């Protein structure tokens, strides 16, 4: 019997094993074909459209191809030096979640950079409004809007306010997928459960004292919201190191970029250069020192990443050309760099 081939979508990922929903709705646990993971180390992520082969008398499918992605959520691989890690593929919106009572603006800036970099629609959702008082919430929303607007809307949700959840549901257009990012414990799983109206994801118990959520699972799963679109909670995403972030930084810091366009030197680093409009704005209090520092730090992180990538590429090329030379029988070190 010939092996069967199917097209499907990765709807759940835990411990590296993708669960694929085939076109007929059947769910199939899959592994990757060796050919796929060997050279480029391609791996299917949540949201990927894949081609699956099912060899006769085999209970698992084998992912043989991954379709080109319309969109990717990428961070720097936290365990390796200069390697990207794709966390999700093929989505239309990113929701960045933080608890309204514990908003960290610097982390939010980073989350927005990564979210904008994907090219998707971006929304900030401030959670747990029932734990904060109204005046504090209003002030926080204003501060967050100052960072996010107009590129991203800001919504506030609370467990005890169904209308606030409805407003989020309204963002999830049928046929679209939304990726939900945010630190562990911010209330992502709770939000998904409220959207669905059932306990589809397990909610982490809050430890006494530090108020941080604890996660029982690190699986990622596409959840269907009845009458709306689909949503993916991204648990276990601690570090968000920048990968390619040029456009993301531009979109997350339109105020600084507009100032930078007025600097005397086109390649101004906004440190000590004369005629620097960014520093002038800090001095005149038009731009806060915190936002300036944050912009500079993210730019530096991206530049450092780019250097490392170029270094890695150069070393790779050398390796390849060494091999070629050896194969061709040429003496080594003929035209090496100085
Ligand atoms: P996740 O790690 O981002 O998925 O966060 P969880 O959804 O697991 O939530 C972490 C903790 O915050 C849990 O104890 C939830 O019950 C609690 N929580 C989530 N949303 C709300 C809310 O709107 N109000 C209150 N009071 N607690 C919430
Ligand atoms: Zn400058």
Short mmCIF file of C-alpha atoms and ligand atoms in Angstrom, two decimals:
data_model
loop_
_atom_site.label_atom_id
_atom_site.label_comp_id
_atom_site.label_asym_id
_atom_site.label_seq_id
_atom_site.Cartn_x
_atom_site.Cartn_y
_atom_site.Cartn_z
CA UNK A 1 0.00 0.00 0.00
CA UNK A 2 1.33 3.42 -0.92
CA UNK A 3 1.75 5.98 1.82
CA UNK A 4 -0.97 8.59 2.12
CA UNK A 5 -0.22 12.32 1.82
CA UNK A 6 -2.20 15.13 3.37
CA UNK A 7 -2.18 18.86 3.86
CA UNK A 8 -2.84 20.21 7.31
CA UNK A 9 -2.13 22.87 9.89
CA UNK A 10 -0.13 22.72 13.11
CA UNK A 11 -2.69 23.47 15.81
CA UNK A 12 -0.76 22.43 18.88
CA UNK A 13 2.86 22.10 19.80
CA UNK A 14 4.23 20.52 22.90
CA UNK A 15 7.72 19.25 23.48
CA UNK A 16 8.48 19.58 19.81
CA UNK A 17 5.73 17.26 18.59
CA UNK A 18 3.31 19.09 16.32
CA UNK A 19 -0.31 18.11 16.36
CA UNK A 20 -1.65 18.62 12.85
CA UNK A 21 -5.27 19.15 11.90
CA UNK A 22 -5.80 17.58 8.52
CA UNK A 23 -8.19 19.04 5.99
CA UNK A 24 -10.91 16.59 6.99
CA UNK A 25 -10.62 17.73 10.60
CA UNK A 26 -8.76 14.71 11.88
CA UNK A 27 -5.93 15.38 14.37
CA UNK A 28 -2.64 13.67 13.74
CA UNK A 29 0.47 13.65 15.93
CA UNK A 30 3.50 14.23 13.71
CA UNK A 31 7.25 14.19 13.63
CA UNK A 32 9.57 15.96 11.22
CA UNK A 33 11.09 14.28 8.20
CA UNK A 34 14.85 14.03 8.70
CA UNK A 35 15.45 15.80 5.40
CA UNK A 36 13.57 18.83 6.74
CA UNK A 37 15.43 19.28 10.00
CA UNK A 38 18.90 18.28 8.81
CA UNK A 39 20.39 21.15 6.82
CA UNK A 40 18.49 24.31 7.60
CA UNK A 41 16.92 22.85 10.70
CA UNK A 42 13.45 23.82 9.58
CA UNK A 43 10.77 23.05 12.10
CA UNK A 44 7.05 23.52 11.93
CA UNK A 45 5.63 25.97 14.43
CA UNK A 46 2.10 26.68 15.54
CA UNK A 47 0.06 27.98 12.60
CA UNK A 48 2.22 26.38 9.93
CA UNK A 49 0.59 24.80 6.89
CA UNK A 50 2.34 21.49 6.32
CA UNK A 51 2.45 18.50 4.03
CA UNK A 52 2.22 15.28 5.92
CA UNK A 53 2.93 11.74 4.80
CA UNK A 54 1.52 8.78 6.67
CA UNK A 55 3.54 5.68 5.93
CA UNK A 56 1.51 2.44 5.98
CA UNK A 57 1.21 0.89 9.43
CA UNK A 58 2.53 4.03 11.06
CA UNK A 59 0.57 5.84 13.76
CA UNK A 60 2.41 9.13 13.41
CA UNK A 61 2.51 11.46 10.45
CA UNK A 62 5.73 12.74 8.98
CA UNK A 63 5.97 16.45 8.14
CA UNK A 64 7.72 16.61 4.79
CA UNK A 65 7.23 20.24 3.82
CA UNK A 66 6.30 23.54 5.41
CA UNK A 67 4.40 26.01 3.22
CA UNK A 68 5.80 29.55 2.90
CA UNK A 69 4.58 31.65 5.81
CA UNK A 70 2.52 34.80 5.42
CA UNK A 71 3.85 36.02 8.74
CA UNK A 72 6.19 34.95 11.52
CA UNK A 73 6.71 35.91 15.13
CA UNK A 74 10.48 35.79 15.58
CA UNK A 75 12.78 36.33 18.51
CA UNK A 76 16.45 35.57 19.00
CA UNK A 77 16.88 31.98 20.11
CA UNK A 78 17.54 32.36 23.85
CA UNK A 79 19.83 29.32 23.90
CA UNK A 80 22.00 30.12 20.92
CA UNK A 81 24.15 33.00 19.85
CA UNK A 82 22.92 34.18 16.48
CA UNK A 83 19.96 32.05 15.53
CA UNK A 84 16.36 33.15 15.09
CA UNK A 85 13.50 31.27 16.69
CA UNK A 86 10.06 31.39 15.12
CA UNK A 87 7.32 31.13 17.72
CA UNK A 88 4.22 31.25 15.52
CA UNK A 89 3.28 31.54 11.87
CA UNK A 90 0.41 32.75 9.70
CA UNK A 91 -1.60 35.05 11.95
CA UNK A 92 -3.32 38.39 11.45
CA UNK A 93 -3.08 40.03 14.85
CA UNK A 94 -0.83 40.15 17.89
CA UNK A 95 -2.24 40.98 21.31
CA UNK A 96 0.28 42.15 23.89
CA UNK A 97 -1.01 41.57 27.41
CA UNK A 98 0.09 43.14 30.69
CA UNK A 99 -1.77 43.52 33.99
CA UNK A 100 -3.03 47.09 34.30
CA UNK A 101 -1.79 47.30 37.88
CA UNK A 102 1.74 46.18 37.04
CA UNK A 103 2.48 47.62 33.65
CA UNK A 104 6.15 47.64 32.73
CA UNK A 105 6.53 50.26 30.01
CA UNK A 106 10.06 49.19 29.07
CA UNK A 107 8.98 45.60 28.57
CA UNK A 108 5.93 46.86 26.67
CA UNK A 109 8.17 48.76 24.27
CA UNK A 110 10.11 45.59 23.53
CA UNK A 111 6.92 43.57 23.10
CA UNK A 112 5.58 46.20 20.71
CA UNK A 113 8.79 46.16 18.66
CA UNK A 114 8.50 42.40 18.17
CA UNK A 115 4.78 42.59 17.48
CA UNK A 116 5.08 45.41 14.94
CA UNK A 117 7.98 43.65 13.26
CA UNK A 118 5.59 40.84 12.24
CA UNK A 119 3.52 43.28 10.16
CA UNK A 120 0.31 42.09 11.85
CA UNK A 121 -2.31 44.29 13.51
CA UNK A 122 -1.30 44.97 17.09
CA UNK A 123 -3.48 45.56 20.16
CA UNK A 124 -2.45 46.07 23.78
CA UNK A 125 -4.76 44.44 26.31
CA UNK A 126 -4.40 45.50 29.93
CA UNK A 127 -5.71 42.74 32.19
CA UNK A 128 -6.98 42.34 35.75
CA UNK A 129 -8.65 45.74 35.92
CA UNK A 130 -10.71 44.52 38.88
CA UNK A 131 -7.51 44.53 40.95
CA UNK A 132 -6.66 48.17 40.25
CA UNK A 133 -8.56 51.30 41.20
CA UNK A 134 -10.18 53.32 38.45
CA UNK A 135 -8.03 56.42 38.76
CA UNK A 136 -4.83 54.38 38.59
CA UNK A 137 -6.19 52.46 35.61
CA UNK A 138 -7.01 55.67 33.76
CA UNK A 139 -3.50 57.01 34.34
CA UNK A 140 -1.95 53.74 33.17
CA UNK A 141 -4.09 53.58 30.06
CA UNK A 142 -2.96 57.09 29.19
CA UNK A 143 0.71 56.19 29.66
CA UNK A 144 0.29 53.04 27.57
CA UNK A 145 -1.59 54.89 24.86
CA UNK A 146 1.26 57.37 24.68
CA UNK A 147 3.53 54.45 23.74
CA UNK A 148 1.21 52.42 21.58
CA UNK A 149 -1.13 54.82 19.79
CA UNK A 150 -1.97 55.35 17.06
CA UNK A 151 -0.41 52.16 15.66
CA UNK A 152 -1.98 49.95 18.33
CA UNK A 153 -5.24 50.29 20.25
CA UNK A 154 -5.35 49.80 23.99
CA UNK A 155 -8.12 47.81 25.69
CA UNK A 156 -8.72 47.08 29.35
CA UNK A 157 -10.25 43.79 30.48
CA UNK A 158 -11.44 42.46 33.75
CA UNK A 159 -12.70 39.09 34.87
CA UNK A 160 -15.82 40.70 36.34
CA UNK A 161 -16.75 42.71 33.26
CA UNK A 162 -18.12 40.64 30.37
CA UNK A 163 -18.35 43.70 28.12
CA UNK A 164 -14.59 44.16 28.38
CA UNK A 165 -14.09 40.61 27.12
CA UNK A 166 -16.62 41.22 24.33
CA UNK A 167 -14.46 44.11 23.10
CA UNK A 168 -11.53 41.71 22.71
CA UNK A 169 -13.72 39.11 21.03
CA UNK A 170 -14.77 41.76 18.50
CA UNK A 171 -11.13 41.96 17.37
CA UNK A 172 -11.02 38.28 16.46
CA UNK A 173 -12.54 38.30 13.01
CA UNK A 174 -13.80 34.91 11.83
CA UNK A 175 -11.18 33.18 9.73
CA UNK A 176 -8.29 35.05 11.34
CA UNK A 177 -5.73 33.99 13.92
CA UNK A 178 -4.48 36.10 16.82
CA UNK A 179 -1.30 35.49 18.78
CA UNK A 180 -1.33 36.39 22.47
CA UNK A 181 1.97 37.33 24.06
CA UNK A 182 2.96 38.49 27.52
CA UNK A 183 4.85 37.43 30.61
CA UNK A 184 3.70 34.37 32.49
CA UNK A 185 0.96 35.23 34.95
CA UNK A 186 -0.41 38.27 33.16
CA UNK A 187 -3.69 36.47 32.56
CA UNK A 188 -3.38 35.17 29.00
CA UNK A 189 -4.94 31.76 29.63
CA UNK A 190 -7.68 33.38 31.69
CA UNK A 191 -8.43 35.72 28.81
CA UNK A 192 -8.65 32.83 26.36
CA UNK A 193 -10.99 30.98 28.71
CA UNK A 194 -13.18 34.06 29.09
CA UNK A 195 -13.30 34.50 25.31
CA UNK A 196 -14.33 30.90 24.79
CA UNK A 197 -16.60 30.85 27.83
CA UNK A 198 -15.08 27.59 29.08
CA UNK A 199 -11.93 26.31 30.76
CA UNK A 200 -10.03 25.36 27.64
CA UNK A 201 -6.63 26.32 29.04
CA UNK A 202 -5.39 25.69 32.55
CA UNK A 203 -4.85 28.81 34.58
CA UNK A 204 -1.73 29.07 36.70
CA UNK A 205 -2.17 29.39 40.44
CA UNK A 206 -0.73 32.56 41.86
CA UNK A 207 1.97 32.02 44.44
CA UNK A 208 1.40 33.78 47.73
CA UNK A 209 3.41 36.96 48.10
CA UNK A 210 4.90 37.66 44.73
CA UNK A 211 1.63 37.51 42.80
CA UNK A 212 3.33 35.82 39.89
CA UNK A 213 1.47 33.17 37.99
CA UNK A 214 2.88 29.67 37.72
CA UNK A 215 2.50 27.74 34.58
CA UNK A 216 1.53 24.15 34.56
CA UNK A 217 2.04 23.67 30.85
CA UNK A 218 4.15 25.10 28.08
CA UNK A 219 2.13 23.79 25.18
CA UNK A 220 0.90 26.17 22.54
CA UNK A 221 -2.44 25.61 21.02
CA UNK A 222 -4.76 27.27 18.54
CA UNK A 223 -8.11 27.78 20.22
CA UNK A 224 -11.32 28.43 18.27
CA UNK A 225 -13.39 31.23 19.78
CA UNK A 226 -17.02 30.46 18.96
CA UNK A 227 -18.48 32.99 16.55
CA UNK A 228 -15.11 34.72 16.19
CA UNK A 229 -11.58 33.91 15.10
CA UNK A 230 -8.86 31.79 16.58
CA UNK A 231 -6.37 32.64 19.30
CA UNK A 232 -3.03 31.20 20.38
CA UNK A 233 -1.72 31.69 23.89
CA UNK A 234 2.08 31.72 23.92
CA UNK A 235 3.12 30.50 27.33
CA UNK A 236 6.69 30.09 28.44
CA UNK A 237 7.98 33.00 26.41
CA UNK A 238 10.27 34.69 28.90
CA UNK A 239 12.97 36.46 26.99
CA UNK A 240 12.18 38.46 23.90
CA UNK A 241 15.57 39.07 22.34
CA UNK A 242 15.47 41.11 19.16
CA UNK A 243 16.18 39.46 15.84
CA UNK A 244 15.34 41.54 12.76
CA UNK A 245 13.75 44.57 14.33
CA UNK A 246 14.44 47.53 12.10
CA UNK A 247 10.82 48.05 11.10
CA UNK A 248 9.54 47.04 14.50
CA UNK A 249 11.62 49.72 16.20
CA UNK A 250 10.50 52.24 13.62
CA UNK A 251 6.85 51.43 14.26
CA UNK A 252 7.19 51.30 18.04
CA UNK A 253 9.15 54.57 18.27
CA UNK A 254 7.61 56.89 15.65
CA UNK A 255 8.25 59.87 17.94
CA UNK A 256 11.99 59.18 18.22
CA UNK A 257 12.32 58.28 14.55
CA UNK A 258 10.70 61.55 13.52
CA UNK A 259 13.21 63.42 15.66
CA UNK A 260 16.10 61.32 14.32
CA UNK A 261 15.15 62.37 10.80
CA UNK A 262 16.03 65.95 11.83
CA UNK A 263 19.52 65.18 13.13
CA UNK A 264 22.33 66.92 11.26
CA UNK A 265 24.08 63.65 10.38
CA UNK A 266 22.15 60.93 8.66
CA UNK A 267 24.05 58.27 10.60
CA UNK A 268 23.69 60.12 13.91
CA UNK A 269 23.90 57.74 16.88
CA UNK A 270 22.21 60.34 19.13
CA UNK A 271 25.05 60.31 21.64
CA UNK A 272 27.42 63.25 21.38
CA UNK A 273 26.96 64.46 17.82
CA UNK A 274 26.36 68.15 17.22
CA UNK A 275 22.95 68.98 15.80
CA UNK A 276 21.30 65.89 17.29
CA UNK A 277 17.55 66.48 17.40
CA UNK A 278 16.95 63.48 19.65
CA UNK A 279 19.25 64.71 22.42
CA UNK A 280 17.84 68.20 22.02
CA UNK A 281 14.35 66.78 22.60
CA UNK A 282 15.52 65.06 25.78
CA UNK A 283 17.06 68.31 27.00
CA UNK A 284 13.86 70.24 26.30
CA UNK A 285 11.81 67.48 28.03
CA UNK A 286 9.93 66.73 24.83
CA UNK A 287 11.26 63.18 25.06
CA UNK A 288 11.64 61.40 28.41
CA UNK A 289 15.13 60.16 29.32
CA UNK A 290 13.64 56.69 29.91
CA UNK A 291 12.20 56.45 26.42
CA UNK A 292 15.41 57.80 24.94
CA UNK A 293 17.45 55.20 26.87
CA UNK A 294 15.07 52.46 25.86
CA UNK A 295 15.30 53.38 22.17
CA UNK A 296 19.08 53.51 22.32
CA UNK A 297 19.29 50.15 24.11
CA UNK A 298 17.04 48.42 21.58
CA UNK A 299 18.96 49.95 18.67
CA UNK A 300 22.22 48.76 20.22
CA UNK A 301 20.86 45.28 20.82
CA UNK A 302 19.79 45.09 17.19
CA UNK A 303 23.14 46.37 15.94
CA UNK A 304 25.01 43.84 18.08
CA UNK A 305 22.78 41.08 16.74
CA UNK A 306 23.45 42.17 13.18
CA UNK A 307 27.21 42.10 13.78
CA UNK A 308 27.02 38.61 15.19
CA UNK A 309 24.97 37.42 12.26
CA UNK A 310 27.45 38.87 9.81
CA UNK A 311 30.28 37.25 11.72
CA UNK A 312 28.47 33.90 11.65
CA UNK A 313 27.75 34.26 7.93
CA UNK A 314 31.38 35.11 7.20
CA UNK A 315 32.65 32.13 9.18
CA UNK A 316 30.19 29.88 7.41
CA UNK A 317 31.33 31.11 4.02
CA UNK A 318 34.93 30.46 4.99
CA UNK A 319 34.03 26.97 6.03
CA UNK A 320 32.25 26.36 2.75
CA UNK A 321 35.04 27.75 0.62
CA UNK A 322 37.63 25.78 2.60
CA UNK A 323 35.72 22.62 1.83
CA UNK A 324 35.47 23.58 -1.83
CA UNK A 325 39.18 24.29 -1.99
CA UNK A 326 39.98 20.99 -0.40
CA UNK A 327 37.69 19.19 -2.80
CA UNK A 328 39.32 20.97 -5.73
CA UNK A 329 42.72 20.03 -4.38
CA UNK A 330 43.77 23.66 -4.04
CA UNK A 331 46.24 24.55 -1.33
CA UNK A 332 44.61 25.97 1.76
CA UNK A 333 45.00 29.58 2.71
CA UNK A 334 45.58 30.91 -0.78
CA UNK A 335 43.35 33.93 -0.64
CA UNK A 336 42.56 34.31 3.00
CA UNK A 337 41.57 37.55 4.57
CA UNK A 338 44.36 39.40 6.35
P1 LIG B 1 -0.96 33.44 31.97
O1 LIG B 1 0.26 32.86 32.57
O2 LIG B 1 -0.66 34.74 31.27
O3 LIG B 1 -1.74 32.52 31.11
O4 LIG B 1 -1.90 33.88 33.20
P2 LIG B 1 -3.15 33.10 33.83
O5 LIG B 1 -4.32 33.23 32.94
O6 LIG B 1 -2.71 31.72 34.20
O7 LIG B 1 -3.47 33.98 35.11
C1 LIG B 1 -2.56 34.15 36.18
C2 LIG B 1 -3.35 34.47 37.44
O8 LIG B 1 -4.04 35.71 37.32
C3 LIG B 1 -4.43 33.43 37.76
O9 LIG B 1 -4.45 33.20 39.14
C4 LIG B 1 -5.72 34.09 37.32
O10 LIG B 1 -6.81 33.62 38.04
C5 LIG B 1 -5.43 35.56 37.59
N1 LIG B 1 -6.23 36.43 36.71
C6 LIG B 1 -6.28 36.42 35.36
N2 LIG B 1 -7.13 37.37 34.89
C7 LIG B 1 -7.63 38.00 35.97
C8 LIG B 1 -8.59 39.09 36.17
O11 LIG B 1 -9.15 39.70 35.22
N3 LIG B 1 -8.82 39.46 37.45
C9 LIG B 1 -8.21 38.86 38.52
N4 LIG B 1 -8.51 39.28 39.74
N5 LIG B 1 -7.34 37.83 38.38
C10 LIG B 1 -7.05 37.41 37.14
ZN1 LIG B 2 20.80 62.32 16.60
#
